[in-house]
Short mmCIF file of C-alpha atoms in Angstrom, two decimals:
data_model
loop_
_atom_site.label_atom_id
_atom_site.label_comp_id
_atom_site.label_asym_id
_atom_site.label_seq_id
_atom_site.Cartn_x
_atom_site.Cartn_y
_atom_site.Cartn_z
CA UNK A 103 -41.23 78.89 -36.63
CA UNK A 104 -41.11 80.45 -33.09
CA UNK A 105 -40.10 83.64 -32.01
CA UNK A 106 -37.58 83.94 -29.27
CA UNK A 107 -36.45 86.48 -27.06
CA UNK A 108 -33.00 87.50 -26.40
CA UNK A 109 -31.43 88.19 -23.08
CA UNK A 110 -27.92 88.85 -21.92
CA UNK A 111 -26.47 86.65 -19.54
CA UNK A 112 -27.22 89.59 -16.68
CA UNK A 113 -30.88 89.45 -18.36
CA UNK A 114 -31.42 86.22 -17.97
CA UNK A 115 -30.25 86.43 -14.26
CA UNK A 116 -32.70 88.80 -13.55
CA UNK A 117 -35.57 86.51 -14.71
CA UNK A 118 -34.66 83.41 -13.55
CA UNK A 119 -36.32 81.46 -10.84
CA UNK A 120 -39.69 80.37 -9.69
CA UNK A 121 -42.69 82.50 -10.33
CA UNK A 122 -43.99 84.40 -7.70
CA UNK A 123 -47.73 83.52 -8.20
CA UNK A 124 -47.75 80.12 -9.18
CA UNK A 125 -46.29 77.60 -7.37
CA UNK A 126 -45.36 75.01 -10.43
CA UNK A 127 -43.45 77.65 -12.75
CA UNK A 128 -40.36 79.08 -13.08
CA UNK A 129 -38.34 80.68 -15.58
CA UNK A 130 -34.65 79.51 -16.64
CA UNK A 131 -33.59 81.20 -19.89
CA UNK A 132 -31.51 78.90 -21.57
CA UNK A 133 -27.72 79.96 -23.05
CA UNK A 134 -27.00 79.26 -26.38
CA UNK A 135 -24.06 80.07 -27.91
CA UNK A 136 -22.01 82.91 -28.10
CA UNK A 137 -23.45 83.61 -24.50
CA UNK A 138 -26.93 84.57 -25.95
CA UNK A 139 -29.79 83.08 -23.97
CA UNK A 140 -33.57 82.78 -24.94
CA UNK A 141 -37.08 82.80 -23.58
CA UNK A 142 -40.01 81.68 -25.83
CA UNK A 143 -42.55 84.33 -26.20
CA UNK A 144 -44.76 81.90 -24.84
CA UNK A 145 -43.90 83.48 -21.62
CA UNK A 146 -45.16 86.81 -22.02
CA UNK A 147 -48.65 85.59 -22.12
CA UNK A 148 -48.70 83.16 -19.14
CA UNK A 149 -49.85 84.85 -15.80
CA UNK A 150 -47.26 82.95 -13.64
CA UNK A 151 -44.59 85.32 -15.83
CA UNK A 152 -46.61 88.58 -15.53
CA UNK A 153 -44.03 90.33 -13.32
CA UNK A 154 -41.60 90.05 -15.53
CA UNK A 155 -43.40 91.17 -18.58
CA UNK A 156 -42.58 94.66 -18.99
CA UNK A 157 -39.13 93.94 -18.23
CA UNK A 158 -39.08 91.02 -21.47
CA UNK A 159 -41.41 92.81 -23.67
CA UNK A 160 -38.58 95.84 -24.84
CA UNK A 161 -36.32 92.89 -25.41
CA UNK A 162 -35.30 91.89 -29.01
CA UNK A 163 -36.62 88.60 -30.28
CA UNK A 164 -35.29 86.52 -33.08
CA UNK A 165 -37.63 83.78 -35.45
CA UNK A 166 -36.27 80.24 -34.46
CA UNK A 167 -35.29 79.89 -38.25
CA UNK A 168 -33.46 82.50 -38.58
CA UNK A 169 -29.79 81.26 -40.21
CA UNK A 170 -27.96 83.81 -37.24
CA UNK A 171 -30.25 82.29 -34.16
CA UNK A 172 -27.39 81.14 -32.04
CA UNK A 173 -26.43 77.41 -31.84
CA UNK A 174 -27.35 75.14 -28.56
CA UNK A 175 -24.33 74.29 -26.00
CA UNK A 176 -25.00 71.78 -24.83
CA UNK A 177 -24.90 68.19 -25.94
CA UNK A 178 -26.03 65.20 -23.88
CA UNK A 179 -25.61 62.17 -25.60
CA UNK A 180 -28.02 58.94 -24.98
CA UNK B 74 -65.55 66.29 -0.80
CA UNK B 75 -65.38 64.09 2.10
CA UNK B 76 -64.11 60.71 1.77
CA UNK B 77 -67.13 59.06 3.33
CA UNK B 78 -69.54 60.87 0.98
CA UNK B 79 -67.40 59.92 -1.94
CA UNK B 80 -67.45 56.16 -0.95
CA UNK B 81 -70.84 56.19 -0.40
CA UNK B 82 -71.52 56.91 -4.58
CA UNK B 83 -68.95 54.14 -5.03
CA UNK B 84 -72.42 52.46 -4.58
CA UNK B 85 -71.69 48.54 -3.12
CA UNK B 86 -68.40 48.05 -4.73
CA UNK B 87 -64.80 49.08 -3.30
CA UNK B 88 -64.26 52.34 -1.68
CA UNK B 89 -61.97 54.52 -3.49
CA UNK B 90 -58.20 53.73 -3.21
CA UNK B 91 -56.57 55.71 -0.24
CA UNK B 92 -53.54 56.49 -2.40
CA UNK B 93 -55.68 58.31 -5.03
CA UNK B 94 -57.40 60.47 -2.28
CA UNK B 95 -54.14 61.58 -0.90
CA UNK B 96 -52.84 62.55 -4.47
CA UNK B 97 -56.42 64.22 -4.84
CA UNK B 98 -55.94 66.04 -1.64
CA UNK B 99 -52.04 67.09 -2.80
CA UNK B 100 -53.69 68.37 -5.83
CA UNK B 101 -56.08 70.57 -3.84
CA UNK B 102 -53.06 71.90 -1.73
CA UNK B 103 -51.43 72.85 -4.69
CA UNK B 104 -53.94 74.80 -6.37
CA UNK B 105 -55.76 72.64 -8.29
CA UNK B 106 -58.90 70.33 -8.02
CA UNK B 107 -60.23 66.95 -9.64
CA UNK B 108 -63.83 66.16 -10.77
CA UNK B 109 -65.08 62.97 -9.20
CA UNK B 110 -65.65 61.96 -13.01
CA UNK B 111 -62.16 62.67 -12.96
CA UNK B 112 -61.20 60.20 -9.64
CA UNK B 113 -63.17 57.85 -10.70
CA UNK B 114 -61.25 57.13 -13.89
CA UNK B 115 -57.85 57.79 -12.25
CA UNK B 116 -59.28 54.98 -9.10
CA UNK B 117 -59.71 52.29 -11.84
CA UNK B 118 -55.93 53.06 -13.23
CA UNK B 119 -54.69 52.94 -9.70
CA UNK B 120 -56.53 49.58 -8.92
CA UNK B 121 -55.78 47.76 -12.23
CA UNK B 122 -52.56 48.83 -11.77
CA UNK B 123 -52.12 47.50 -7.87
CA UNK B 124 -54.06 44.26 -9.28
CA UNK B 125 -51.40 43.11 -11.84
CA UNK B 126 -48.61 44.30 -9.31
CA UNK B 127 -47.15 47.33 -11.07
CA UNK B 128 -48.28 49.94 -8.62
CA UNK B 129 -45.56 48.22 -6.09
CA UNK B 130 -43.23 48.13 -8.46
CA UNK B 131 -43.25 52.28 -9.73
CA UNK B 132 -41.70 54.66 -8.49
CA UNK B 133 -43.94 57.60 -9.44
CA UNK B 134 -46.28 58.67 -12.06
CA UNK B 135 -47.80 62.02 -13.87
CA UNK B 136 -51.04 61.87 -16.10
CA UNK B 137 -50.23 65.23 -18.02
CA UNK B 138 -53.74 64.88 -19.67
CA UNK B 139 -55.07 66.57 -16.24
CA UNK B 140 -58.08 68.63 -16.18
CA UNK B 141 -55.95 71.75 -14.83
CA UNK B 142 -52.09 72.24 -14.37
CA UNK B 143 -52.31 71.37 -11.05
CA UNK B 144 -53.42 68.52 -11.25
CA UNK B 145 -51.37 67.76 -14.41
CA UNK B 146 -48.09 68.28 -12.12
CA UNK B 147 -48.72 66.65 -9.11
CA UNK B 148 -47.33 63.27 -9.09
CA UNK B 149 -49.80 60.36 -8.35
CA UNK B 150 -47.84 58.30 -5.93
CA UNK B 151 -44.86 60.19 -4.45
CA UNK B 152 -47.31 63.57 -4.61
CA UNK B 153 -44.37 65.43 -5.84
CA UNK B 154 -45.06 68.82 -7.61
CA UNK B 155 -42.97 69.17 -10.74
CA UNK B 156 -42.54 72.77 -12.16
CA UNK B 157 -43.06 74.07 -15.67
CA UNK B 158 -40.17 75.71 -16.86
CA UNK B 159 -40.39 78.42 -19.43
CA UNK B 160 -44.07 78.07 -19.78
CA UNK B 161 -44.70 74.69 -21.85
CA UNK B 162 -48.06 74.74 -23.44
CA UNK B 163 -50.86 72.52 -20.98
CA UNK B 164 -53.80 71.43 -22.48
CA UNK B 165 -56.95 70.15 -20.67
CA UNK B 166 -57.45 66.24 -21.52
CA UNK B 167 -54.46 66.02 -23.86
CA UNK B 168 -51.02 66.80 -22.98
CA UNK B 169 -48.17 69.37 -22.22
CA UNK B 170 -46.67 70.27 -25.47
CA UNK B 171 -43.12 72.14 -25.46
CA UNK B 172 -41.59 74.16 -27.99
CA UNK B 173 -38.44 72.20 -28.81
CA UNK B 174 -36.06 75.06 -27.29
CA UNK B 175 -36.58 76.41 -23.93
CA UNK B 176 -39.65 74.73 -22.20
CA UNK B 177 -39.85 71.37 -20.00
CA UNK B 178 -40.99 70.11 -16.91
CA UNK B 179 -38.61 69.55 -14.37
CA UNK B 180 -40.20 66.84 -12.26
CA UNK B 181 -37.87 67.23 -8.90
CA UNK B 182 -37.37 63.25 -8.87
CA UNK B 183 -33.60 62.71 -8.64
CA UNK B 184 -33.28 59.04 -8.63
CA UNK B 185 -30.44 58.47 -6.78
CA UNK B 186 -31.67 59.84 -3.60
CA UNK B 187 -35.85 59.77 -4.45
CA UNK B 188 -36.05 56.61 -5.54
CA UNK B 189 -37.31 53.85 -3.51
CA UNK B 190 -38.14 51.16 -6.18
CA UNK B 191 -35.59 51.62 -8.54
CA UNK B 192 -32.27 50.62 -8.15
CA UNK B 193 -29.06 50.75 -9.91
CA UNK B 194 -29.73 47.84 -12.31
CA UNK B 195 -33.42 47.72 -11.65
CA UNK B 196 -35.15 50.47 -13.94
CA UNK B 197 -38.31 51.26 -15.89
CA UNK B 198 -38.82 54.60 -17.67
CA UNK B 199 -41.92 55.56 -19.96
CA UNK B 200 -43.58 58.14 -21.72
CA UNK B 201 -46.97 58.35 -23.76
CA UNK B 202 -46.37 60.57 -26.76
CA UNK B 203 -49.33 61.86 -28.89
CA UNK B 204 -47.45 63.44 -32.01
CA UNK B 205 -45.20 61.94 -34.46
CA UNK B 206 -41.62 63.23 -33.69
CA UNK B 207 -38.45 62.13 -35.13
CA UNK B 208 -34.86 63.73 -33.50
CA UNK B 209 -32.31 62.89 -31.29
CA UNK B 210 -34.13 64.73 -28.74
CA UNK B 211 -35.59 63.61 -24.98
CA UNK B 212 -39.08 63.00 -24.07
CA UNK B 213 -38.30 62.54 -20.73
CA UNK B 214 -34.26 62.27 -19.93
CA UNK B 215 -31.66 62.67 -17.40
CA UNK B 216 -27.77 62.42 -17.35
CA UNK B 217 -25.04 62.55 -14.54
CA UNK B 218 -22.92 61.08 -17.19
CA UNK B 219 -20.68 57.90 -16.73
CA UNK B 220 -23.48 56.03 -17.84
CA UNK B 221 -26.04 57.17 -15.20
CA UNK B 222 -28.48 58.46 -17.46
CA UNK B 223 -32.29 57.66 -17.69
CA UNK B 224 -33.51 59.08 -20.90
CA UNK B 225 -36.02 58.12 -23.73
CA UNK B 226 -35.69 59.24 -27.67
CA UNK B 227 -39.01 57.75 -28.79
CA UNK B 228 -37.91 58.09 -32.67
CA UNK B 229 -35.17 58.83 -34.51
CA UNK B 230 -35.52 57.88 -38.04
CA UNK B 231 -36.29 54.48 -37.62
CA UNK B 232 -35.41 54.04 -34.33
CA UNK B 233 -36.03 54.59 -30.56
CA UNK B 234 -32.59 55.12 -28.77
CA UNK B 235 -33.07 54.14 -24.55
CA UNK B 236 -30.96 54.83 -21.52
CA UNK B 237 -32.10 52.90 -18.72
CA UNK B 238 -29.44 53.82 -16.43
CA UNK B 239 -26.76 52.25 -19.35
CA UNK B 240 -26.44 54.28 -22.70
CA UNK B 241 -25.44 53.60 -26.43
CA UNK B 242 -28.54 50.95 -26.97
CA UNK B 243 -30.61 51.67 -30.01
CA UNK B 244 -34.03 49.51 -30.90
CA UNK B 245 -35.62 48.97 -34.52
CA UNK B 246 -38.98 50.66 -34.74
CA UNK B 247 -41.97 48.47 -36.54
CA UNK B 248 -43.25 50.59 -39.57
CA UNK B 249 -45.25 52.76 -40.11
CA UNK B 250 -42.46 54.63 -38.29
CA UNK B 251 -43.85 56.96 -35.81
CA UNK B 252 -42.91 58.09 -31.80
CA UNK B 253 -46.70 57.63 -31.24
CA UNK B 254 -47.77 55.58 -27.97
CA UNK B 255 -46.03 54.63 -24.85
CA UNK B 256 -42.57 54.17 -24.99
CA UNK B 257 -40.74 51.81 -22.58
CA UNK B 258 -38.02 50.99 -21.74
CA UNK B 259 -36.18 49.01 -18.82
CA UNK B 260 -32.21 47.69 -16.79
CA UNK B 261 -33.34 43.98 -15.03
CA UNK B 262 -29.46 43.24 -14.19
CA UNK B 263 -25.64 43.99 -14.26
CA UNK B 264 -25.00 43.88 -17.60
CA UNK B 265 -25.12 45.54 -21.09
CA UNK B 266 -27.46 42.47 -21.91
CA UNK B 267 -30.12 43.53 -19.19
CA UNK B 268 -32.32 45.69 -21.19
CA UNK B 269 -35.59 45.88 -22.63
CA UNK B 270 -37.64 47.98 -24.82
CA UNK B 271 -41.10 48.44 -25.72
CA UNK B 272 -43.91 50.26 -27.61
CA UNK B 273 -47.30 49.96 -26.79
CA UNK B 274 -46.40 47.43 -24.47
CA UNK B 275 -45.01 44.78 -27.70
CA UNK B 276 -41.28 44.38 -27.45
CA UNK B 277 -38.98 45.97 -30.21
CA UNK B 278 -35.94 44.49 -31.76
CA UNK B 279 -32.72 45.82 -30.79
CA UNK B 280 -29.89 46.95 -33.47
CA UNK B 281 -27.41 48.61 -31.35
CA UNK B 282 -26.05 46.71 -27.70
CA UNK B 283 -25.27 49.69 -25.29
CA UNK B 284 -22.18 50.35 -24.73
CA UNK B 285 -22.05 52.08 -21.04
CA UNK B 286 -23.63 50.55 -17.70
CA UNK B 287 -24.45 53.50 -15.14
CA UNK B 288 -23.15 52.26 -11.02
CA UNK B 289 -25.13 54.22 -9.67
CA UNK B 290 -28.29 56.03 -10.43
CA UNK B 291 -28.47 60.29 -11.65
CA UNK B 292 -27.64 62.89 -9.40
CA UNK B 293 -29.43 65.29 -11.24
CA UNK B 294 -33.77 65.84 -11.31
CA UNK B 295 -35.90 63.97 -14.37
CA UNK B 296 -36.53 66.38 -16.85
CA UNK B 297 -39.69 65.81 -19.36
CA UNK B 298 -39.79 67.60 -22.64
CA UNK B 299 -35.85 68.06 -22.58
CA UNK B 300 -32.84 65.74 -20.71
CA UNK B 301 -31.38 67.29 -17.24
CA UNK B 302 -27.63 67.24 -18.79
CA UNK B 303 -25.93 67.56 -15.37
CA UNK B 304 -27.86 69.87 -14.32
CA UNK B 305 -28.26 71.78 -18.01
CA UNK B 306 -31.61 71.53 -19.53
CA UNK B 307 -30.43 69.77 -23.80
CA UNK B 308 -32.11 68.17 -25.88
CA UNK B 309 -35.17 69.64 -26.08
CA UNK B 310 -37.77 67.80 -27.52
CA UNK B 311 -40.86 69.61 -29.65
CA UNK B 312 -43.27 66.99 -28.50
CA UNK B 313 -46.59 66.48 -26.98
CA UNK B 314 -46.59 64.31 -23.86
CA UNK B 315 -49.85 62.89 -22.20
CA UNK B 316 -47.78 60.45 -19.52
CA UNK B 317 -44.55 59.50 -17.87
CA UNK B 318 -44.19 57.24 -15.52
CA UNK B 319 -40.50 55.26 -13.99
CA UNK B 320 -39.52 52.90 -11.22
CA UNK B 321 -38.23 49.55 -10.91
CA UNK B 322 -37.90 46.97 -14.04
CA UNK B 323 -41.15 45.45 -15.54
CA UNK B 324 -41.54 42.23 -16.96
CA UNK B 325 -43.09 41.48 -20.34
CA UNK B 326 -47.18 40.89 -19.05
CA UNK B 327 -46.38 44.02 -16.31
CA UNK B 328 -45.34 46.26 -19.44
CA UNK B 329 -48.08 45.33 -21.70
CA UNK B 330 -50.73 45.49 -18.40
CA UNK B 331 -49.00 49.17 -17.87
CA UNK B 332 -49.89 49.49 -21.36
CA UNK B 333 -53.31 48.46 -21.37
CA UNK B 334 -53.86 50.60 -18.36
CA UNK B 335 -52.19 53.78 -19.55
CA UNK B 336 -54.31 53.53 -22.55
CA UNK B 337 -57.26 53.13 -20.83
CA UNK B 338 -56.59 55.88 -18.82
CA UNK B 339 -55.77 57.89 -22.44
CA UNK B 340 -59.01 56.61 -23.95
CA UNK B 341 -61.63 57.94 -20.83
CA UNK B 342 -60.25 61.44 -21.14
CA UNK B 343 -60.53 61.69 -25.12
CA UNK B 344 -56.66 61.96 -25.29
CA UNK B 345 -55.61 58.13 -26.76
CA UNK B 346 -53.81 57.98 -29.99
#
């Protein structure tokens, strides 16, 4: 299963929006519950992301799996 | 390359189709490039497409099996440049493939104000999957609610569950079960009974009416990989998606032509299933 990282909601604000040296990417950590959001650590290996890699690498991360990684929000039905 | 140099090793057939070269030039602009091996195949999509009248009738496609991300997410006919969101994973000649929880493509077409084919009850949306995945989860989805969602479950269980701008509709998948192929789905009127659905281009049997009719179209942008939940990325799907294309409603020989073409497209690049 994937790993995830773990941001606060003030975290997450501090990440969020386009990259800065590509002009398709962004980054939009997503809040799951309990006020928890996540980034995959997919992100700390793409170049549009690099700026922000220090500042996700100290954060925890948390396997996918795991029975205490936080529930999704949102529901959207068809 | 210039354009007269390219028609010129078009040989004594057609030039290439103006619409491709301005998508080729948006993908330049935007950071990326295409092959001519590349534009050729993507110039036979674009004319088999404008020969059975389907090009007219779209409101804007992405060929995700691109040769670079660039090129991947630039749009072919409105030239719009969707962004990757939490860094989905692109491979060259097959697909994006996102990780089921944070990544998707938001593709900047909100329909209500972008589109220029597709109308309120007069919609197509498709997507070309290339791994089996079963979940109430979105290949390519949006929803303003009050009905006004576009959205696609290719399987769940045995089932594909649509939302052409009406929700609640549920269609009967042929076995083997599997979300393989292109998807389809479509709104051709006013009424709960105006819908259509499709894989691989053969109509599938539906075992749930919907139950919701959207009056107008989103608000919100097309999300692919996850559904644009009012402006919330959900229901992210853990999928690998080589295609998406939506506009106005197709008929039965349009969406099996689509399909023909799409799969031709699939098949030059090594990325069919």
């Amino acid at each position: 299963m994937a790993m995830f990282i773990l941001l606060t909601a003030g975290q997450a604000d501090h990440v969020r929006g386009p990259s800065i040296s590509t002009l398709a990417a962004a980054l939009n950590p997503v809040e799951r519950e309990g006020g928890v959001f996540v980034l995959g650590i997919d992100v700390l290996v793409d170049p549009s992301h690099e700026t922000h890699r220090d500042f996700l690498l100290v954060l925890p991360r948390l396997d996918g799996s795991d029975p205490s990684f936080p529930e999704t929000t949102v529901w959207a039905g068809a | 390359m210039p354009i007269t140099v390219l028609n010129r090793m078009r040989g004594g057939s057609r030039a290439f189709d103006a619409d491709l070269l301005s998508w080729r030039d948006a993908v330049v602009a935007n950071g990326g490039s295409v092959s001519l091996a590349r534009l050729i195949i993507i110039d036979q999509f674009v004319f088999s497409e404008k020969a059975v009248g389907n090009w007219a009738l779209t409101d804007d496609y992405f060929g995700l099996w691109a040769e670079n991300a660039p090129q991947a997410l630039t749009s072919l006919k409105q030239r719009r440049l969707a962004v990757a969101v939490n860094s989905p994973a692109f491979t060259a000649d097959r697909d994006y493939t996102f990780n089921g929880t944070t990544s998707y493509i938001d593709t900047g077409f909100v329909a209500n104000s972008h589109a220029v084919v597709m109308g309120i009850s007069n919609v197509h949306i498709e997507s070309y999957e290339r791994t089996n995945i079963s979940g109430v989860t979105t290949a390519i989805g949006v929803n303003s609610g009050s009905g006004r969602a576009l959205s696609l479950y290719p399987r769940n269980g045995n089932a594909l569950l649509p939302a052409p701008n009406m929700v609640g509709a549920s269609y009967s998948l042929n076995t083997p079960y599997t979300s393989v192929g292109l998807s389809q789905t479509g709104r051709t009127g006013a009424t709960t009974g105006d819908i259509y659905c499709a894989r691989n281009g053969v109509d599938l049997t539906q075992s749930l009416s919907p139950t919701n009719l959207g009056a107008a179209l989103p608000v919100h942008s097309l999300f692919v990989g996850a559904s644009n939940n009012n402006g919330t990325p959900a229901q992210f799907r853990p999928a690998s998606l080589g295609f998406v294309a939506y506009g106005a409603a197709l008929d039965a020989t349009q969406r099996q032509a689509r399909f023909n073409n799409v799969q031709a497209w699939a098949t030059s690049v090594g990325a069919q299933v």
